[in-house]
Amino acid sequence: MRVVPPPSQRDRAVMAAQRARVGVGEEPEGGPLIPNLVSLIEQNSQDPVPITFLPLPEGVAGAYIRREGRPFIFVSSSTWPVRRRFTIAHEYGHHVLGHAPKIDTVDDLRDWTTQIEVEANAFAAEFLAPANAVRRWMAVQAAETGGPGTLETLVRLAHHFGISAESARYRVEDAGVVTDRPTLKWLDGAIKAAEHKPVQKKLGLAEHLGSPGRDDVAEVELGARRQPSVVTKQVLTIAGNGLLQPERISELIEVPLDALENLFKERGIAVPPEDDDLGL
Amino acid sequence: MNVGAAYLTDEEVGARIKGLLGQRKQAEVARAAGMDETALSKVLKGTRKLTLGELARIASVLSIDPGDLLMREVEARPMWRSDADPAAVGEAERAMSRAIDAYLLFDALVPAGS
């Protein structure tokens, strides 16, 4: 149970400024779900942060790491898109809020008592589903789904913003659209008992898998590796110029050689023969 | 951030190895590194130095660079919760560290801004 209040007006302003900074306002075109979250953060012209997906061990959600003054975000690909999206937003929160490097466990993303986790979680929640946007969505949608305090409304809200039902439950409280304690308690119990799952199924929203072509968080297969886009570009240049041989690149990025060769083929990269290797 | 002398003390080396053991048994690691268990136990307590051969073998068993067992980190290490499984977090940290090593090498060869 949470013991820390939701973000203040000032914190909300910081988050809104961050959304604007990565190129999305409160409701980007086509709906409030941030399209292509990974590209938005990686290609932010002012402060890009490379994001790597790795099949991290069970219990480890992601990390915010700094090395040689550079920031890095890691996220486990062994989880579903809603969880990945929240982890990325949480790690980005550590970065934006100037926190120390941090490896986050699954529990850290539910921690509402440790200061830096509370801040990163509040950032992620507001970043992905701004309270103002939640209120606006509710004003239009809730009447059709039996009012703001029903499981169906919560499931639709979660789907719309690309967050979990649990996050959606906190957002309706933070946004002040459900204030009645017994209703909030009932929603907590229903989610804990997984009663929202049959509702998701009935509505055809069983797992939020993103919108094809506009959700790069969902494009990474379960348990796969995904290099930051800048690394993919560098690898192509390095291979194309014979600075490193494909075998060495394959070892370094831990991607099978045949997958790498397929990538070169796809992108029309001709790897020079080994004689041209500069010996690195 | 520079945190002082570049090399760890014997006690710190012992503590670092201990941290990397995770859930592996000392006896098993000692055997894999060709060491006597009592000798490894003394190393972990910081009362015995590693020989060069032992250092290389222990580092290989723990899948890390031998230098990382002796040197201080140039920058602060990432923190993690004390209730997390140290073996899982250690494994994750090593995987992420390798990815960053590759990133920095690529960036040295082809700077991202170029």
mmCIF file of C-alpha atoms in Angstrom:
data_model
loop_
_atom_site.group_PDB
_atom_site.id
_atom_site.type_symbol
_atom_site.label_atom_id
_atom_site.label_comp_id
_atom_site.label_asym_id
_atom_site.label_seq_id
_atom_site.Cartn_x
_atom_site.Cartn_y
_atom_site.Cartn_z
ATOM 1 C CA MET A 1 0.000 0.000 0.000
ATOM 2 C CA ARG A 2 1.318 3.439 -0.831
ATOM 3 C CA VAL A 3 2.491 5.689 1.973
ATOM 4 C CA VAL A 4 3.709 8.611 -0.110
ATOM 5 C CA PRO A 5 1.380 11.188 -1.673
ATOM 6 C CA PRO A 6 1.085 11.500 -5.460
ATOM 7 C CA PRO A 7 3.364 13.983 -7.273
ATOM 8 C CA SER A 8 2.951 17.647 -6.461
ATOM 9 C CA GLN A 9 1.951 20.284 -9.001
ATOM 10 C CA ARG A 10 5.643 21.212 -9.308
ATOM 11 C CA ASP A 11 6.641 17.586 -10.026
ATOM 12 C CA ARG A 12 3.863 17.361 -12.589
ATOM 13 C CA ALA A 13 5.219 20.471 -14.268
ATOM 14 C CA VAL A 14 8.700 18.850 -14.467
ATOM 15 C CA MET A 15 7.194 15.749 -16.059
ATOM 16 C CA ALA A 16 5.111 17.744 -18.505
ATOM 17 C CA ALA A 17 8.266 19.640 -19.482
ATOM 18 C CA GLN A 18 10.023 16.311 -20.086
ATOM 19 C CA ARG A 19 7.197 15.056 -22.273
ATOM 20 C CA ALA A 20 7.450 18.248 -24.290
ATOM 21 C CA ARG A 21 11.231 17.777 -24.462
ATOM 22 C CA VAL A 22 10.983 14.321 -26.025
ATOM 23 C CA GLY A 23 8.476 15.672 -28.495
ATOM 24 C CA VAL A 24 5.125 14.669 -27.047
ATOM 25 C CA GLY A 25 2.630 16.904 -25.361
ATOM 26 C CA GLU A 26 -0.132 15.603 -23.176
ATOM 27 C CA GLU A 27 -1.974 13.968 -26.038
ATOM 28 C CA PRO A 28 0.210 13.146 -29.027
ATOM 29 C CA GLU A 29 -1.480 12.646 -32.347
ATOM 30 C CA GLY A 30 -3.654 9.543 -32.412
ATOM 31 C CA GLY A 31 -4.086 9.290 -28.645
ATOM 32 C CA PRO A 32 -2.167 9.720 -25.440
ATOM 33 C CA LEU A 33 -0.105 6.504 -25.658
ATOM 34 C CA ILE A 34 3.424 7.711 -26.345
ATOM 35 C CA PRO A 35 4.237 6.338 -29.780
ATOM 36 C CA ASN A 36 7.661 4.736 -30.189
ATOM 37 C CA LEU A 37 8.867 5.485 -26.674
ATOM 38 C CA VAL A 38 12.321 3.983 -27.332
ATOM 39 C CA SER A 39 13.015 6.161 -30.377
ATOM 40 C CA LEU A 40 11.707 9.243 -28.609
ATOM 41 C CA ILE A 41 14.209 8.883 -25.783
ATOM 42 C CA GLU A 42 17.097 7.670 -27.950
ATOM 43 C CA GLN A 43 16.653 10.393 -30.541
ATOM 44 C CA ASN A 44 15.975 13.304 -28.221
ATOM 45 C CA SER A 45 18.157 16.011 -29.727
ATOM 46 C CA GLN A 46 19.009 17.621 -26.389
ATOM 47 C CA ASP A 47 19.764 14.598 -24.237
ATOM 48 C CA PRO A 48 19.616 11.229 -26.011
ATOM 49 C CA VAL A 49 19.864 8.109 -23.851
ATOM 50 C CA PRO A 50 20.616 4.753 -25.554
ATOM 51 C CA ILE A 51 18.222 1.965 -24.567
ATOM 52 C CA THR A 52 19.292 -1.683 -24.613
ATOM 53 C CA PHE A 53 16.873 -4.603 -24.259
ATOM 54 C CA LEU A 54 18.466 -7.687 -22.678
ATOM 55 C CA PRO A 55 16.996 -10.961 -21.413
ATOM 56 C CA LEU A 56 17.826 -10.020 -17.798
ATOM 57 C CA PRO A 57 17.507 -12.596 -15.005
ATOM 58 C CA GLU A 58 14.098 -13.030 -13.373
ATOM 59 C CA GLY A 59 13.397 -10.330 -10.813
ATOM 60 C CA VAL A 60 15.580 -7.685 -12.501
ATOM 61 C CA ALA A 61 13.443 -5.149 -14.389
ATOM 62 C CA GLY A 62 16.032 -2.735 -15.742
ATOM 63 C CA ALA A 63 18.735 -0.238 -14.888
ATOM 64 C CA TYR A 64 19.930 3.296 -15.205
ATOM 65 C CA ILE A 65 23.709 3.301 -15.507
ATOM 66 C CA ARG A 66 26.306 5.989 -16.089
ATOM 67 C CA ARG A 67 29.793 5.274 -17.407
ATOM 68 C CA GLU A 68 32.388 7.830 -18.518
ATOM 69 C CA GLY A 69 29.776 10.501 -17.936
ATOM 70 C CA ARG A 70 27.297 8.892 -20.333
ATOM 71 C CA PRO A 71 23.835 7.633 -19.434
ATOM 72 C CA PHE A 72 22.514 4.181 -20.396
ATOM 73 C CA ILE A 73 19.074 2.631 -19.918
ATOM 74 C CA PHE A 74 18.628 -1.141 -19.802
ATOM 75 C CA VAL A 75 15.318 -2.970 -19.806
ATOM 76 C CA SER A 76 14.473 -6.633 -19.477
ATOM 77 C CA SER A 77 13.018 -8.106 -22.652
ATOM 78 C CA SER A 78 11.700 -11.044 -20.622
ATOM 79 C CA THR A 79 8.575 -9.021 -19.765
ATOM 80 C CA TRP A 80 5.471 -7.805 -21.607
ATOM 81 C CA PRO A 81 5.260 -4.395 -23.272
ATOM 82 C CA VAL A 82 3.253 -2.711 -20.493
ATOM 83 C CA ARG A 83 5.935 -3.641 -17.983
ATOM 84 C CA ARG A 84 8.799 -2.695 -20.329
ATOM 85 C CA ARG A 85 7.183 0.661 -21.014
ATOM 86 C CA PHE A 86 6.864 1.437 -17.315
ATOM 87 C CA THR A 87 10.459 0.280 -16.658
ATOM 88 C CA ILE A 88 11.827 2.507 -19.438
ATOM 89 C CA ALA A 89 9.856 5.495 -18.141
ATOM 90 C CA HIS A 90 11.056 4.715 -14.588
ATOM 91 C CA GLU A 91 14.740 4.497 -15.622
ATOM 92 C CA TYR A 92 14.343 7.645 -17.707
ATOM 93 C CA GLY A 93 12.932 9.221 -14.549
ATOM 94 C CA HIS A 94 16.118 8.325 -12.640
ATOM 95 C CA HIS A 95 18.061 10.055 -15.426
ATOM 96 C CA VAL A 96 15.929 13.187 -15.670
ATOM 97 C CA LEU A 97 15.707 13.592 -11.904
ATOM 98 C CA GLY A 98 19.500 13.322 -11.521
ATOM 99 C CA HIS A 99 19.467 10.125 -9.472
ATOM 100 C CA ALA A 100 22.503 7.899 -8.926
ATOM 101 C CA PRO A 101 22.979 4.811 -11.164
ATOM 102 C CA LYS A 102 20.566 2.095 -10.171
ATOM 103 C CA ILE A 103 19.757 -1.510 -11.037
ATOM 104 C CA ASP A 104 16.023 -1.907 -10.475
ATOM 105 C CA THR A 105 14.302 -5.062 -9.409
ATOM 106 C CA VAL A 106 10.654 -5.770 -10.142
ATOM 107 C CA ASP A 107 9.919 -4.744 -6.529
ATOM 108 C CA ASP A 108 11.580 -1.343 -7.027
ATOM 109 C CA LEU A 109 8.905 -0.528 -9.593
ATOM 110 C CA ARG A 110 6.285 -1.017 -6.889
ATOM 111 C CA ASP A 111 8.233 0.723 -4.136
ATOM 112 C CA TRP A 112 6.287 3.638 -2.721
ATOM 113 C CA THR A 113 8.463 4.169 0.358
ATOM 114 C CA THR A 114 12.070 4.746 -0.848
ATOM 115 C CA GLN A 115 12.473 8.358 -1.932
ATOM 116 C CA ILE A 116 14.237 7.873 -5.290
ATOM 117 C CA GLU A 117 11.934 5.000 -6.272
ATOM 118 C CA VAL A 118 8.857 7.000 -5.332
ATOM 119 C CA GLU A 119 10.107 9.855 -7.490
ATOM 120 C CA ALA A 120 10.981 7.617 -10.449
ATOM 121 C CA ASN A 121 7.651 5.778 -10.183
ATOM 122 C CA ALA A 122 5.699 9.039 -9.944
ATOM 123 C CA PHE A 123 7.636 10.328 -12.951
ATOM 124 C CA ALA A 124 6.887 7.172 -14.977
ATOM 125 C CA ALA A 125 3.185 7.217 -14.088
ATOM 126 C CA GLU A 126 2.764 10.883 -14.991
ATOM 127 C CA PHE A 127 4.987 10.572 -18.068
ATOM 128 C CA LEU A 128 2.982 7.690 -19.557
ATOM 129 C CA ALA A 129 -0.488 8.764 -18.432
ATOM 130 C CA PRO A 130 -0.624 12.440 -17.406
ATOM 131 C CA ALA A 131 -3.290 13.174 -14.806
ATOM 132 C CA ASN A 132 -4.837 15.866 -17.037
ATOM 133 C CA ALA A 133 -5.090 13.448 -19.963
ATOM 134 C CA VAL A 134 -6.611 10.780 -17.677
ATOM 135 C CA ARG A 135 -9.253 13.284 -16.535
ATOM 136 C CA ARG A 136 -10.063 14.260 -20.112
ATOM 137 C CA TRP A 137 -10.291 10.635 -21.234
ATOM 138 C CA MET A 138 -12.562 9.849 -18.301
ATOM 139 C CA ALA A 139 -14.858 12.780 -19.027
ATOM 140 C CA VAL A 140 -15.560 11.347 -22.472
ATOM 141 C CA GLN A 141 -15.330 7.603 -21.906
ATOM 142 C CA ALA A 142 -16.563 6.794 -18.409
ATOM 143 C CA ALA A 143 -20.238 7.303 -19.177
ATOM 144 C CA GLU A 144 -20.047 4.542 -21.791
ATOM 145 C CA THR A 145 -18.322 2.086 -19.489
ATOM 146 C CA GLY A 146 -20.463 2.292 -16.358
ATOM 147 C CA GLY A 147 -18.669 5.190 -14.616
ATOM 148 C CA PRO A 148 -15.065 5.818 -13.539
ATOM 149 C CA GLY A 149 -15.008 3.210 -10.773
ATOM 150 C CA THR A 150 -15.702 0.056 -12.816
ATOM 151 C CA LEU A 151 -13.216 -2.609 -13.863
ATOM 152 C CA GLU A 152 -14.191 -2.147 -17.495
ATOM 153 C CA THR A 153 -13.324 1.549 -17.358
ATOM 154 C CA LEU A 154 -10.015 0.737 -15.702
ATOM 155 C CA VAL A 155 -9.150 -1.910 -18.296
ATOM 156 C CA ARG A 156 -9.977 0.459 -21.162
ATOM 157 C CA LEU A 157 -7.978 3.252 -19.550
ATOM 158 C CA ALA A 158 -4.975 0.922 -19.098
ATOM 159 C CA HIS A 159 -5.175 -0.134 -22.741
ATOM 160 C CA HIS A 160 -5.528 3.426 -23.999
ATOM 161 C CA PHE A 161 -2.381 4.619 -22.201
ATOM 162 C CA GLY A 162 -0.398 1.379 -22.558
ATOM 163 C CA ILE A 163 -0.071 0.835 -18.805
ATOM 164 C CA SER A 164 -1.001 -2.035 -16.491
ATOM 165 C CA ALA A 165 -4.369 -2.276 -14.748
ATOM 166 C CA GLU A 166 -2.506 -1.747 -11.474
ATOM 167 C CA SER A 167 -0.948 1.507 -12.758
ATOM 168 C CA ALA A 168 -4.321 2.588 -14.121
ATOM 169 C CA ARG A 169 -5.843 2.058 -10.674
ATOM 170 C CA TYR A 170 -3.261 4.462 -9.170
ATOM 171 C CA ARG A 171 -3.759 6.982 -11.952
ATOM 172 C CA VAL A 172 -7.511 7.268 -11.364
ATOM 173 C CA GLU A 173 -6.775 8.028 -7.712
ATOM 174 C CA ASP A 174 -3.943 10.491 -8.477
ATOM 175 C CA ALA A 175 -6.015 12.258 -11.123
ATOM 176 C CA GLY A 176 -8.858 12.587 -8.631
ATOM 177 C CA VAL A 177 -11.409 10.861 -10.869
ATOM 178 C CA VAL A 178 -12.133 8.155 -8.288
ATOM 179 C CA THR A 179 -11.961 9.469 -4.733
ATOM 180 C CA ASP A 180 -14.342 7.170 -2.943
ATOM 181 C CA ARG A 181 -12.256 4.964 -0.561
ATOM 182 C CA PRO A 182 -14.516 1.877 -0.649
ATOM 183 C CA THR A 183 -14.452 1.923 -4.494
ATOM 184 C CA LEU A 184 -10.646 2.245 -4.570
ATOM 185 C CA LYS A 185 -10.367 -0.591 -2.066
ATOM 186 C CA TRP A 186 -12.723 -2.717 -4.116
ATOM 187 C CA LEU A 187 -10.651 -2.042 -7.269
ATOM 188 C CA ASP A 188 -7.448 -3.002 -5.385
ATOM 189 C CA GLY A 189 -9.014 -6.291 -4.317
ATOM 190 C CA ALA A 190 -10.374 -7.026 -7.785
ATOM 191 C CA ILE A 191 -6.982 -6.439 -9.455
ATOM 192 C CA LYS A 192 -5.192 -8.489 -6.811
ATOM 193 C CA ALA A 193 -7.633 -11.334 -7.503
ATOM 194 C CA ALA A 194 -6.967 -10.884 -11.263
ATOM 195 C CA GLU A 195 -10.651 -10.182 -11.878
ATOM 196 C CA HIS A 196 -9.668 -7.637 -14.538
ATOM 197 C CA LYS A 197 -8.251 -10.408 -16.760
ATOM 198 C CA PRO A 198 -11.608 -11.884 -17.866
ATOM 199 C CA VAL A 199 -12.757 -8.296 -18.529
ATOM 200 C CA GLN A 200 -9.679 -7.705 -20.712
ATOM 201 C CA LYS A 201 -10.411 -10.934 -22.529
ATOM 202 C CA LYS A 202 -14.056 -10.059 -23.090
ATOM 203 C CA LEU A 203 -13.060 -6.678 -24.517
ATOM 204 C CA GLY A 204 -10.348 -8.218 -26.709
ATOM 205 C CA LEU A 205 -7.649 -6.313 -24.832
ATOM 206 C CA ALA A 206 -6.052 -9.344 -23.140
ATOM 207 C CA GLU A 207 -2.452 -8.183 -23.451
ATOM 208 C CA HIS A 208 -1.554 -4.737 -24.527
ATOM 209 C CA LEU A 209 0.774 -5.514 -27.394
ATOM 210 C CA GLY A 210 0.996 -2.007 -28.736
ATOM 211 C CA SER A 211 -0.088 -0.498 -32.002
ATOM 212 C CA PRO A 212 1.709 -2.035 -34.992
ATOM 213 C CA GLY A 213 4.212 0.321 -36.561
ATOM 214 C CA ARG A 214 4.086 2.876 -33.794
ATOM 215 C CA ASP A 215 5.133 1.014 -30.643
ATOM 216 C CA ASP A 216 8.814 0.073 -30.712
ATOM 217 C CA VAL A 217 8.637 -1.181 -27.110
ATOM 218 C CA ALA A 218 6.426 -4.033 -28.319
ATOM 219 C CA GLU A 219 8.510 -4.822 -31.398
ATOM 220 C CA VAL A 220 11.303 -6.512 -29.434
ATOM 221 C CA GLU A 221 10.514 -10.215 -29.144
ATOM 222 C CA LEU A 222 10.186 -11.807 -25.723
ATOM 223 C CA GLY A 223 13.660 -12.584 -24.355
ATOM 224 C CA ALA A 224 15.478 -11.013 -27.341
ATOM 225 C CA ARG A 225 18.374 -8.542 -27.367
ATOM 226 C CA ARG A 226 17.928 -5.143 -28.964
ATOM 227 C CA GLN A 227 20.863 -2.785 -29.354
ATOM 228 C CA PRO A 228 20.409 0.969 -29.118
ATOM 229 C CA SER A 229 19.772 2.353 -32.625
ATOM 230 C CA VAL A 230 23.052 4.278 -32.477
ATOM 231 C CA VAL A 231 24.947 0.990 -31.951
ATOM 232 C CA THR A 232 23.225 -0.626 -34.932
ATOM 233 C CA LYS A 233 24.322 2.317 -37.093
ATOM 234 C CA GLN A 234 27.879 2.167 -35.736
ATOM 235 C CA VAL A 235 28.084 -1.596 -36.290
ATOM 236 C CA LEU A 236 27.078 -1.141 -39.940
ATOM 237 C CA THR A 237 29.717 1.559 -40.455
ATOM 238 C CA ILE A 238 32.389 -0.450 -38.618
ATOM 239 C CA ALA A 239 31.672 -3.619 -40.589
ATOM 240 C CA GLY A 240 31.344 -1.780 -43.897
ATOM 241 C CA ASN A 241 34.737 -0.136 -43.403
ATOM 242 C CA GLY A 242 36.388 -3.312 -42.162
ATOM 243 C CA LEU A 243 37.309 -1.727 -38.809
ATOM 244 C CA LEU A 244 36.241 -4.921 -37.061
ATOM 245 C CA GLN A 245 35.442 -8.326 -38.505
ATOM 246 C CA PRO A 246 31.857 -9.626 -38.146
ATOM 247 C CA GLU A 247 33.051 -12.448 -35.836
ATOM 248 C CA ARG A 248 34.462 -9.890 -33.382
ATOM 249 C CA ILE A 249 31.342 -7.709 -33.580
ATOM 250 C CA SER A 250 29.208 -10.787 -32.974
ATOM 251 C CA GLU A 251 31.218 -11.558 -29.803
ATOM 252 C CA LEU A 252 31.034 -7.980 -28.561
ATOM 253 C CA ILE A 253 27.302 -7.506 -28.943
ATOM 254 C CA GLU A 254 26.520 -11.165 -28.180
ATOM 255 C CA VAL A 255 24.430 -11.624 -31.293
ATOM 256 C CA PRO A 256 24.818 -14.806 -33.395
ATOM 257 C CA LEU A 257 27.032 -14.327 -36.453
ATOM 258 C CA ASP A 258 24.313 -15.454 -38.886
ATOM 259 C CA ALA A 259 21.871 -12.866 -37.484
ATOM 260 C CA LEU A 260 24.522 -10.198 -37.909
ATOM 261 C CA GLU A 261 25.283 -11.305 -41.465
ATOM 262 C CA ASN A 262 21.570 -11.186 -42.265
ATOM 263 C CA LEU A 263 21.477 -7.611 -40.984
ATOM 264 C CA PHE A 264 24.422 -6.670 -43.216
ATOM 265 C CA LYS A 265 22.711 -8.286 -46.187
ATOM 266 C CA GLU A 266 19.422 -6.506 -45.440
ATOM 267 C CA ARG A 267 21.151 -3.141 -45.231
ATOM 268 C CA GLY A 268 23.337 -3.786 -48.282
ATOM 269 C CA ILE A 269 26.623 -3.754 -46.341
ATOM 270 C CA ALA A 270 29.533 -5.516 -48.070
ATOM 271 C CA VAL A 271 32.095 -6.569 -45.488
ATOM 272 C CA PRO A 272 35.682 -6.152 -46.803
ATOM 273 C CA PRO A 273 37.924 -9.245 -46.615
ATOM 274 C CA GLU A 274 39.915 -9.840 -43.425
ATOM 275 C CA ASP A 275 43.162 -8.468 -44.900
ATOM 276 C CA ASP A 276 41.694 -5.031 -44.494
ATOM 277 C CA ASP A 277 41.261 -5.511 -40.742
ATOM 278 C CA LEU A 278 43.166 -2.851 -38.875
ATOM 279 C CA GLY A 279 43.889 -5.374 -36.158
ATOM 280 C CA LEU A 280 41.541 -3.993 -33.517
ATOM 281 C CA MET B 1 34.215 9.909 -9.617
ATOM 282 C CA ASN B 2 37.596 8.851 -8.330
ATOM 283 C CA VAL B 3 37.197 7.106 -5.024
ATOM 284 C CA GLY B 4 40.823 7.023 -3.867
ATOM 285 C CA ALA B 5 43.714 4.612 -4.436
ATOM 286 C CA ALA B 6 43.385 2.595 -7.634
ATOM 287 C CA TYR B 7 43.992 -0.812 -6.034
ATOM 288 C CA LEU B 8 41.798 -2.552 -3.507
ATOM 289 C CA THR B 9 43.158 -3.773 -0.183
ATOM 290 C CA ASP B 10 43.304 -7.550 0.444
ATOM 291 C CA GLU B 11 40.160 -7.263 2.564
ATOM 292 C CA GLU B 12 38.339 -5.402 -0.189
ATOM 293 C CA VAL B 13 39.425 -7.983 -2.788
ATOM 294 C CA GLY B 14 38.025 -10.698 -0.485
ATOM 295 C CA ALA B 15 34.755 -8.796 -0.080
ATOM 296 C CA ARG B 16 34.467 -8.242 -3.828
ATOM 297 C CA ILE B 17 34.957 -11.938 -4.587
ATOM 298 C CA LYS B 18 32.473 -12.815 -1.868
ATOM 299 C CA GLY B 19 29.942 -10.487 -3.457
ATOM 300 C CA LEU B 20 30.458 -12.146 -6.844
ATOM 301 C CA LEU B 21 30.060 -15.676 -5.510
ATOM 302 C CA GLY B 22 26.296 -15.184 -5.251
ATOM 303 C CA GLN B 23 24.709 -18.488 -4.394
ATOM 304 C CA ARG B 24 27.692 -20.562 -5.479
ATOM 305 C CA LYS B 25 29.354 -22.611 -2.758
ATOM 306 C CA GLN B 26 32.892 -21.674 -1.712
ATOM 307 C CA ALA B 27 34.037 -25.296 -2.025
ATOM 308 C CA GLU B 28 32.748 -25.511 -5.582
ATOM 309 C CA VAL B 29 34.443 -22.239 -6.626
ATOM 310 C CA ALA B 30 37.700 -23.231 -4.899
ATOM 311 C CA ARG B 31 37.678 -26.542 -6.780
ATOM 312 C CA ALA B 32 36.964 -24.847 -10.112
ATOM 313 C CA ALA B 33 39.834 -22.412 -9.509
ATOM 314 C CA GLY B 34 42.200 -25.220 -8.444
ATOM 315 C CA MET B 35 42.490 -23.845 -4.911
ATOM 316 C CA ASP B 36 42.293 -25.321 -1.494
ATOM 317 C CA GLU B 37 39.002 -24.312 0.203
ATOM 318 C CA THR B 38 40.841 -23.067 3.312
ATOM 319 C CA ALA B 39 43.069 -20.889 1.149
ATOM 320 C CA LEU B 40 40.003 -19.385 -0.587
ATOM 321 C CA SER B 41 38.344 -18.814 2.776
ATOM 322 C CA LYS B 42 41.432 -16.839 3.927
ATOM 323 C CA VAL B 43 41.368 -14.799 0.694
ATOM 324 C CA LEU B 44 37.699 -13.966 1.300
ATOM 325 C CA LYS B 45 38.580 -12.759 4.807
ATOM 326 C CA GLY B 46 41.469 -10.710 3.433
ATOM 327 C CA THR B 47 44.119 -12.612 5.398
ATOM 328 C CA ARG B 48 45.796 -14.206 2.365
ATOM 329 C CA LYS B 49 46.827 -12.758 -1.010
ATOM 330 C CA LEU B 50 45.911 -14.432 -4.296
ATOM 331 C CA THR B 51 48.769 -15.695 -6.444
ATOM 332 C CA LEU B 52 48.707 -14.503 -10.055
ATOM 333 C CA GLY B 53 47.568 -17.928 -11.288
ATOM 334 C CA GLU B 54 44.785 -18.061 -8.677
ATOM 335 C CA LEU B 55 43.686 -14.552 -9.604
ATOM 336 C CA ALA B 56 43.375 -15.487 -13.277
ATOM 337 C CA ARG B 57 41.493 -18.712 -12.510
ATOM 338 C CA ILE B 58 39.114 -17.125 -9.962
ATOM 339 C CA ALA B 59 38.362 -14.290 -12.405
ATOM 340 C CA SER B 60 37.662 -16.859 -15.105
ATOM 341 C CA VAL B 61 35.334 -18.843 -12.808
ATOM 342 C CA LEU B 62 33.485 -15.615 -11.897
ATOM 343 C CA SER B 63 33.404 -14.550 -15.586
ATOM 344 C CA ILE B 64 35.027 -11.180 -14.992
ATOM 345 C CA ASP B 65 38.200 -9.437 -15.995
ATOM 346 C CA PRO B 66 41.062 -10.126 -13.499
ATOM 347 C CA GLY B 67 41.690 -6.373 -13.294
ATOM 348 C CA ASP B 68 38.147 -5.874 -12.020
ATOM 349 C CA LEU B 69 39.002 -7.984 -8.982
ATOM 350 C CA LEU B 70 41.882 -5.710 -8.016
ATOM 351 C CA MET B 71 41.007 -2.228 -9.164
ATOM 352 C CA ARG B 72 38.600 0.293 -7.811
ATOM 353 C CA GLU B 73 35.780 1.347 -10.086
ATOM 354 C CA VAL B 74 36.434 4.649 -11.790
ATOM 355 C CA GLU B 75 32.800 5.591 -11.288
ATOM 356 C CA ALA B 76 30.372 4.660 -8.558
ATOM 357 C CA ARG B 77 28.837 1.247 -9.079
ATOM 358 C CA PRO B 78 25.107 1.052 -9.508
ATOM 359 C CA MET B 79 23.172 0.440 -6.339
ATOM 360 C CA TRP B 80 20.591 -2.262 -5.844
ATOM 361 C CA ARG B 81 18.198 -3.299 -3.162
ATOM 362 C CA SER B 82 19.585 -5.444 -0.408
ATOM 363 C CA ASP B 83 16.625 -7.814 -0.711
ATOM 364 C CA ALA B 84 17.279 -8.600 -4.398
ATOM 365 C CA ASP B 85 18.837 -11.922 -5.349
ATOM 366 C CA PRO B 86 22.555 -10.978 -5.512
ATOM 367 C CA ALA B 87 23.337 -13.690 -8.072
ATOM 368 C CA ALA B 88 20.645 -12.413 -10.471
ATOM 369 C CA VAL B 89 21.656 -8.790 -9.983
ATOM 370 C CA GLY B 90 25.349 -9.668 -10.408
ATOM 371 C CA GLU B 91 24.583 -11.528 -13.633
ATOM 372 C CA ALA B 92 22.511 -8.591 -14.899
ATOM 373 C CA GLU B 93 25.246 -6.131 -13.982
ATOM 374 C CA ARG B 94 27.896 -8.115 -15.874
ATOM 375 C CA ALA B 95 25.665 -8.416 -18.960
ATOM 376 C CA MET B 96 25.012 -4.656 -18.927
ATOM 377 C CA SER B 97 28.679 -3.900 -18.353
ATOM 378 C CA ARG B 98 29.662 -5.955 -21.419
ATOM 379 C CA ALA B 99 27.079 -4.096 -23.494
ATOM 380 C CA ILE B 100 28.498 -0.745 -22.334
ATOM 381 C CA ASP B 101 32.082 -1.900 -23.081
ATOM 382 C CA ALA B 102 30.988 -2.695 -26.639
ATOM 383 C CA TYR B 103 29.146 0.643 -26.919
ATOM 384 C CA LEU B 104 32.221 2.593 -25.811
ATOM 385 C CA LEU B 105 34.508 0.674 -28.193
ATOM 386 C CA PHE B 106 32.161 1.302 -31.139
ATOM 387 C CA ASP B 107 31.866 4.937 -30.151
ATOM 388 C CA ALA B 108 35.656 5.274 -30.089
ATOM 389 C CA LEU B 109 35.836 3.810 -33.615
ATOM 390 C CA VAL B 110 32.855 5.705 -35.024
ATOM 391 C CA PRO B 111 31.840 8.613 -32.772
ATOM 392 C CA ALA B 112 28.032 8.781 -32.522
ATOM 393 C CA GLY B 113 27.928 12.419 -33.578
ATOM 394 C CA SER B 114 30.020 11.838 -36.717
#
